[in-house]
Short mmCIF file of C-alpha atoms in Angstrom, two decimals:
data_model
loop_
_atom_site.label_atom_id
_atom_site.label_comp_id
_atom_site.label_asym_id
_atom_site.label_seq_id
_atom_site.Cartn_x
_atom_site.Cartn_y
_atom_site.Cartn_z
CA MET A 1172 -11.52 31.89 4.99
CA TRP A 1173 -13.01 30.29 2.15
CA GLY A 1174 -13.68 28.00 -1.10
CA TYR A 1175 -10.51 25.41 -1.06
CA GLY A 1176 -9.56 27.07 1.74
CA ILE A 1177 -11.77 25.59 4.13
CA PRO A 1178 -10.27 22.65 6.21
CA HIS A 1179 -11.99 19.19 5.54
CA ASP A 1180 -13.41 18.98 8.50
CA GLY A 1181 -15.09 22.47 8.44
CA ASP A 1182 -18.46 23.47 8.81
CA PRO A 1183 -18.65 26.08 6.28
CA VAL A 1184 -21.87 28.03 5.07
CA ARG A 1185 -23.17 26.75 2.29
CA TRP A 1186 -26.29 27.31 -0.70
CA PHE A 1187 -26.58 31.27 0.98
CA LYS A 1188 -27.37 31.92 -2.83
CA LEU A 1189 -30.86 30.24 -2.42
CA LEU A 1190 -31.96 32.51 0.58
CA LEU A 1191 -32.22 35.58 -2.13
CA LEU A 1192 -36.00 33.77 -2.50
CA ARG A 1193 -38.64 35.21 0.31
CA ASP A 1194 -40.63 31.30 1.12
CA GLU A 1195 -43.55 32.24 -1.20
CA ASP A 1196 -41.57 31.57 -4.05
CA MET A 1197 -40.23 27.88 -2.97
CA THR A 1198 -42.77 25.15 -1.97
CA GLU A 1199 -43.40 23.67 1.98
CA GLU A 1200 -40.66 21.05 0.86
CA GLN A 1201 -38.34 23.32 -0.11
CA ARG A 1202 -38.80 25.84 2.42
CA GLN A 1203 -37.83 22.35 5.30
CA SER A 1204 -35.48 21.13 3.29
CA GLU A 1205 -31.92 20.80 4.93
CA PRO A 1206 -30.15 22.25 2.99
CA LEU A 1207 -31.62 25.38 3.34
CA LEU A 1208 -32.54 24.95 6.99
CA ARG A 1209 -28.74 24.34 7.55
CA ALA A 1210 -28.17 27.02 5.52
CA ARG A 1211 -31.01 29.92 7.29
CA LYS A 1212 -29.51 28.13 10.41
CA LEU A 1213 -25.62 29.33 10.05
CA MET A 1214 -27.09 33.14 8.48
CA ARG A 1215 -28.52 33.85 11.95
CA GLU A 1216 -25.42 32.40 13.67
CA THR A 1217 -22.83 34.32 11.91
CA ASP A 1218 -25.92 37.16 12.35
CA LYS A 1219 -25.56 38.25 8.53
CA THR A 1220 -28.85 38.18 5.47
CA ALA A 1221 -27.99 36.34 2.22
CA THR A 1222 -27.13 39.64 0.74
CA ASP A 1223 -24.47 39.51 3.29
CA LEU A 1224 -23.40 36.58 2.85
CA VAL A 1225 -23.56 36.35 -1.22
CA ALA A 1226 -21.58 40.28 -0.77
CA ASP A 1227 -18.71 38.16 1.74
CA TYR A 1228 -18.44 35.46 -0.71
CA LEU A 1229 -18.30 37.92 -4.40
CA ARG A 1230 -16.17 40.32 -2.18
CA LEU A 1231 -12.91 36.83 -1.60
CA LEU A 1232 -14.45 35.89 -5.57
CA TRP A 1233 -13.69 39.29 -6.34
CA GLN A 1234 -10.38 40.22 -3.91
CA HIS A 1235 -9.14 36.64 -6.17
CA THR A 1236 -10.06 37.58 -9.70
CA MET A 1237 -8.21 40.77 -9.29
CA GLU A 1238 -4.82 39.40 -7.79
CA THR A 1239 -5.12 36.82 -10.99
CA ILE A 1240 -5.32 39.74 -12.87
CA HIS A 1241 -2.40 41.21 -11.89
CA ARG A 1242 -0.28 38.77 -12.39
CA PHE A 1243 -0.53 39.00 -15.86
CA ARG A 1244 -0.95 43.03 -16.07
CA SER A 1245 1.15 46.44 -15.33
CA LYS A 1246 -1.06 48.15 -12.76
CA SER A 1247 -1.32 51.51 -14.95
CA VAL A 1248 -2.30 48.76 -18.07
CA ILE A 1249 -5.12 47.16 -15.24
CA SER A 1250 -6.30 51.59 -13.55
CA ALA A 1251 -6.53 51.74 -17.97
CA LEU A 1252 -9.10 49.34 -18.10
CA THR A 1253 -12.81 49.58 -17.24
CA PHE A 1254 -14.71 47.55 -16.39
CA HIS A 1255 -17.28 45.36 -17.28
CA VAL A 1256 -18.75 42.94 -14.89
CA VAL A 1257 -20.99 39.82 -15.46
CA ILE A 1258 -23.32 38.02 -13.26
CA THR A 1259 -24.81 34.87 -14.48
CA VAL A 1260 -28.62 34.27 -12.53
CA PRO A 1261 -30.84 31.18 -12.54
CA ALA A 1262 -33.85 32.29 -15.59
CA ILE A 1263 -36.42 31.68 -12.77
CA TRP A 1264 -35.77 34.20 -10.48
CA LYS A 1265 -37.92 37.38 -9.41
CA ASP A 1266 -36.11 40.21 -10.35
CA TYR A 1267 -36.48 41.49 -6.53
CA ALA A 1268 -33.52 38.61 -6.59
CA ARG A 1269 -31.11 40.63 -8.54
CA LYS A 1270 -31.91 43.52 -6.80
CA ALA A 1271 -30.82 41.29 -4.16
CA MET A 1272 -27.44 40.29 -6.06
CA GLU A 1273 -26.71 44.10 -7.58
CA GLU A 1274 -27.18 45.22 -3.95
CA ALA A 1275 -24.37 42.85 -2.56
CA ALA A 1276 -22.20 43.13 -6.02
CA ARG A 1277 -21.83 46.58 -4.24
CA ASN A 1278 -21.39 45.99 -1.35
CA ALA A 1279 -18.43 43.58 -2.16
CA GLY A 1280 -16.53 45.96 -4.08
CA ILE A 1281 -17.18 45.18 -7.11
CA LEU A 1282 -18.53 48.10 -8.47
CA GLN A 1283 -16.22 50.72 -7.15
CA ALA A 1284 -15.55 54.28 -8.36
CA ARG A 1285 -11.86 54.11 -10.23
CA PRO A 1286 -10.51 56.96 -11.78
CA ILE A 1287 -10.93 55.67 -15.93
CA GLY A 1288 -14.72 55.68 -14.78
CA PRO A 1289 -17.69 53.39 -14.01
CA THR A 1290 -18.04 49.59 -13.94
CA THR A 1291 -20.58 48.13 -15.80
CA LEU A 1292 -22.52 45.08 -13.84
CA THR A 1293 -24.84 42.73 -16.00
CA PHE A 1294 -26.68 40.34 -15.46
CA VAL A 1295 -27.17 36.64 -17.76
CA PRO A 1296 -29.54 33.66 -17.42
CA GLU A 1297 -27.14 31.26 -16.30
CA PRO A 1298 -28.62 28.66 -19.12
CA GLU A 1299 -27.36 31.68 -22.37
CA ALA A 1300 -24.33 32.16 -20.56
CA ALA A 1301 -24.43 27.62 -21.09
CA ALA A 1302 -25.47 28.23 -24.06
CA LEU A 1303 -23.32 30.71 -25.60
CA VAL A 1304 -20.17 29.02 -24.05
CA THR A 1305 -21.39 25.87 -25.78
CA LEU A 1306 -22.24 27.01 -29.02
CA CYS A 1307 -19.03 29.14 -29.54
CA GLU A 1308 -16.51 26.71 -28.52
CA ARG A 1309 -13.77 26.17 -31.03
CA GLY A 1310 -15.10 24.04 -33.98
CA ARG A 1311 -18.90 24.26 -33.59
CA GLU A 1312 -18.92 27.38 -35.68
CA HIS A 1313 -19.18 26.33 -38.58
CA ASN A 1314 -21.95 23.42 -37.84
CA ILE A 1315 -24.29 27.08 -36.43
CA GLU A 1316 -26.80 28.72 -38.87
CA THR A 1317 -29.78 30.75 -38.08
CA ASN A 1318 -32.48 29.74 -37.30
CA ASP A 1319 -31.10 26.54 -35.64
CA VAL A 1320 -33.23 25.38 -32.05
CA TYR A 1321 -31.06 24.19 -29.31
CA VAL A 1322 -32.91 23.97 -26.14
CA ILE A 1323 -30.95 23.93 -23.28
CA CYS A 1324 -30.63 22.19 -19.43
CA ASP A 1325 -28.79 23.82 -17.89
CA ALA A 1326 -29.17 21.56 -14.29
CA GLY A 1327 -27.09 23.34 -11.68
CA GLY A 1328 -26.29 22.61 -7.59
CA GLY A 1329 -30.00 24.31 -6.76
CA THR A 1330 -31.66 25.09 -10.14
CA VAL A 1331 -33.17 22.94 -12.28
CA ASP A 1332 -33.49 25.29 -16.24
CA LEU A 1333 -34.93 24.94 -19.27
CA ILE A 1334 -35.19 27.09 -21.92
CA THR A 1335 -35.06 27.06 -25.89
CA TYR A 1336 -33.38 29.60 -27.52
CA ARG A 1337 -33.63 30.44 -31.22
CA VAL A 1338 -29.86 31.28 -33.43
CA GLY A 1339 -30.58 34.76 -34.74
CA GLU A 1340 -27.38 36.69 -35.56
CA LEU A 1341 -23.66 34.60 -36.05
CA ASP A 1342 -21.36 37.19 -36.08
CA PRO A 1343 -21.58 37.72 -33.78
CA ILE A 1344 -24.05 34.93 -31.94
CA GLU A 1345 -26.77 36.37 -31.39
CA MET A 1346 -29.62 34.23 -29.59
CA HIS A 1347 -32.85 34.56 -28.58
CA GLU A 1348 -35.71 32.76 -26.32
CA ALA A 1349 -38.76 30.76 -28.69
CA VAL A 1350 -40.63 28.84 -25.89
CA ILE A 1351 -41.21 30.74 -22.03
CA GLY A 1352 -38.18 28.23 -19.70
CA THR A 1353 -39.35 27.38 -17.49
CA GLY A 1354 -36.98 25.32 -14.04
CA GLY A 1355 -37.76 24.99 -10.03
CA LEU A 1356 -35.61 24.74 -7.17
CA CYS A 1357 -34.25 21.14 -7.67
CA GLY A 1358 -30.43 20.66 -8.71
CA GLY A 1359 -28.24 18.92 -7.01
CA ILE A 1360 -28.33 19.54 -3.10
CA PHE A 1361 -32.54 18.27 -2.94
CA VAL A 1362 -31.21 14.93 -4.33
CA ASP A 1363 -27.58 14.95 -2.36
CA GLU A 1364 -30.51 15.25 0.12
CA ALA A 1365 -32.31 12.21 -0.51
CA PHE A 1366 -29.46 9.81 -1.09
CA GLU A 1367 -28.89 11.54 2.83
CA THR A 1368 -32.45 10.28 3.95
CA LEU A 1369 -32.25 6.66 2.66
CA CYS A 1370 -29.31 6.43 4.77
CA ARG A 1371 -30.06 8.05 7.67
CA ASP A 1372 -33.46 5.78 7.35
CA ARG A 1373 -31.00 2.94 6.82
CA LEU A 1374 -28.76 3.54 9.72
CA GLY A 1375 -31.19 4.35 12.31
CA ARG A 1376 -28.97 6.04 15.79
CA GLN A 1377 -26.23 4.82 13.98
CA TRP A 1378 -26.52 7.90 12.00
CA ASN A 1379 -26.87 9.66 14.56
CA LYS A 1380 -22.77 8.67 15.94
CA LEU A 1381 -21.37 9.85 13.35
CA SER A 1382 -18.60 12.64 13.56
CA PRO A 1383 -18.60 15.37 10.69
CA THR A 1384 -16.02 14.07 9.77
CA GLY A 1385 -17.48 10.77 8.91
CA VAL A 1386 -21.01 12.11 7.53
CA LYS A 1387 -18.90 13.59 5.20
CA SER A 1388 -16.44 10.53 4.22
CA ILE A 1389 -20.09 9.78 3.46
CA LEU A 1390 -21.69 12.29 1.08
CA LYS A 1391 -18.95 13.67 -0.24
CA ASP A 1392 -16.60 11.06 -0.78
CA GLN A 1393 -18.45 8.66 -1.65
CA TRP A 1394 -21.75 10.03 -2.76
CA GLU A 1395 -20.98 13.49 -4.12
CA TYR A 1396 -17.59 12.57 -5.84
CA GLY A 1397 -18.26 8.54 -6.84
CA TYR A 1398 -21.27 7.44 -7.18
CA LYS A 1399 -23.25 10.36 -8.33
CA PRO A 1400 -21.42 11.12 -10.99
CA THR A 1401 -21.25 8.40 -13.19
CA TYR A 1402 -25.05 6.51 -11.86
CA LYS A 1403 -27.29 4.54 -13.73
CA PRO A 1404 -30.19 3.35 -12.48
CA ASN A 1405 -29.11 -0.67 -12.08
CA THR A 1406 -30.28 -3.55 -14.80
CA ASP A 1407 -26.67 -5.64 -14.51
CA GLY A 1408 -27.51 -6.11 -11.05
CA ARG A 1409 -24.53 -3.79 -9.99
CA GLU A 1410 -24.26 -3.41 -6.53
CA PHE A 1411 -23.61 0.80 -4.74
CA VAL A 1412 -21.55 -0.04 -1.18
CA ILE A 1413 -20.62 2.88 1.14
CA SER A 1414 -18.90 2.28 3.50
CA VAL A 1415 -19.59 3.74 7.19
CA PRO A 1416 -17.60 4.76 9.18
CA ALA A 1417 -16.49 2.64 11.93
CA GLU A 1418 -18.48 5.06 14.79
CA ALA A 1419 -21.16 4.04 13.72
CA PHE A 1420 -21.49 0.66 14.84
CA GLN A 1421 -20.30 1.47 19.08
CA GLY A 1422 -22.17 -0.91 20.70
CA ALA A 1423 -23.70 -2.21 17.98
CA GLU A 1424 -23.66 -4.81 14.90
CA LEU A 1425 -21.55 -4.33 12.48
CA ASP A 1426 -24.06 -6.61 9.36
CA ASP A 1427 -27.94 -6.31 9.65
CA GLN A 1428 -29.70 -8.87 6.66
CA SER A 1429 -33.62 -7.45 8.40
CA ARG A 1430 -34.72 -5.96 5.19
CA LYS A 1431 -32.46 -4.12 2.16
CA PRO A 1432 -30.93 -2.66 1.68
CA PHE A 1433 -28.49 -4.92 3.16
CA ILE A 1434 -25.82 -3.64 6.34
CA LYS A 1435 -22.78 -6.55 6.19
CA ASN A 1436 -19.59 -6.20 7.95
CA GLY A 1437 -19.81 -2.52 8.23
CA ARG A 1438 -20.57 -0.96 4.74
CA ILE A 1439 -25.00 -0.79 3.31
CA HIS A 1440 -25.31 -2.28 0.20
CA PHE A 1441 -27.58 -0.96 -2.12
CA SER A 1442 -28.78 -2.37 -5.26
CA ARG A 1443 -30.28 0.80 -6.54
CA PHE A 1444 -29.96 4.08 -5.00
CA ALA A 1445 -34.23 4.79 -5.15
CA PRO A 1446 -36.56 6.47 -4.48
CA ILE A 1447 -34.42 10.06 -4.63
CA HIS A 1448 -37.88 12.23 -4.84
CA LEU A 1449 -37.25 15.87 -5.80
CA PRO A 1450 -39.23 18.62 -4.62
#
């Protein structure tokens, strides 16, 4: 079971790709972050390594990819094609993490021998892939000139990469790194963790009464799919209201205006989501 096949109240293994990094390449705060602690816990429970989990995911993704291709091409056509598989990786990853990803791809069957010839595997930094996709969009190619410089910020779930590219050739487009890139483990999951901490701190013991479904209603439905994508620092006095499931208030009052953010009728009224501290 994977992807959208996981039920809403399921507890899947998440963010295991970050576990390919060694502890010494993460700060103490990052090592102790809730998303990574959860991933390590589930990794121990499944008796798998990070490479095993990545391989499991890539295997299912590869099967889905091949099933999709077979719907549009005959078996004879596909068997006559050589495969070139490109996997994107964070730009800040060390060589050992890329080697672990290559091992995972091999264990997933992506590089399985085929009569037509070997499958080629290439790794591309995520911001470079983002830059190529963006610059090659239809209609944009006429606005690109040799020696143009672009700064790419790839803000992902776990990592954020910042790299500057200079355009070399135009047909086909070719880019070169103009300034040494930088990045860090400060992606979206750490923003999510900071929001969860705000809610935990405000609700106190009431937070522990929430079921997994109740927690998801706050962190997923209201935050990740609601306020987070459109949030801007508050300048107009707007309130950001988070509805807390009733189960959290068993034996407790629905109102608490002793300190901000106020809780009114079982809802937390944030005037802003701060402080959001990233590692």
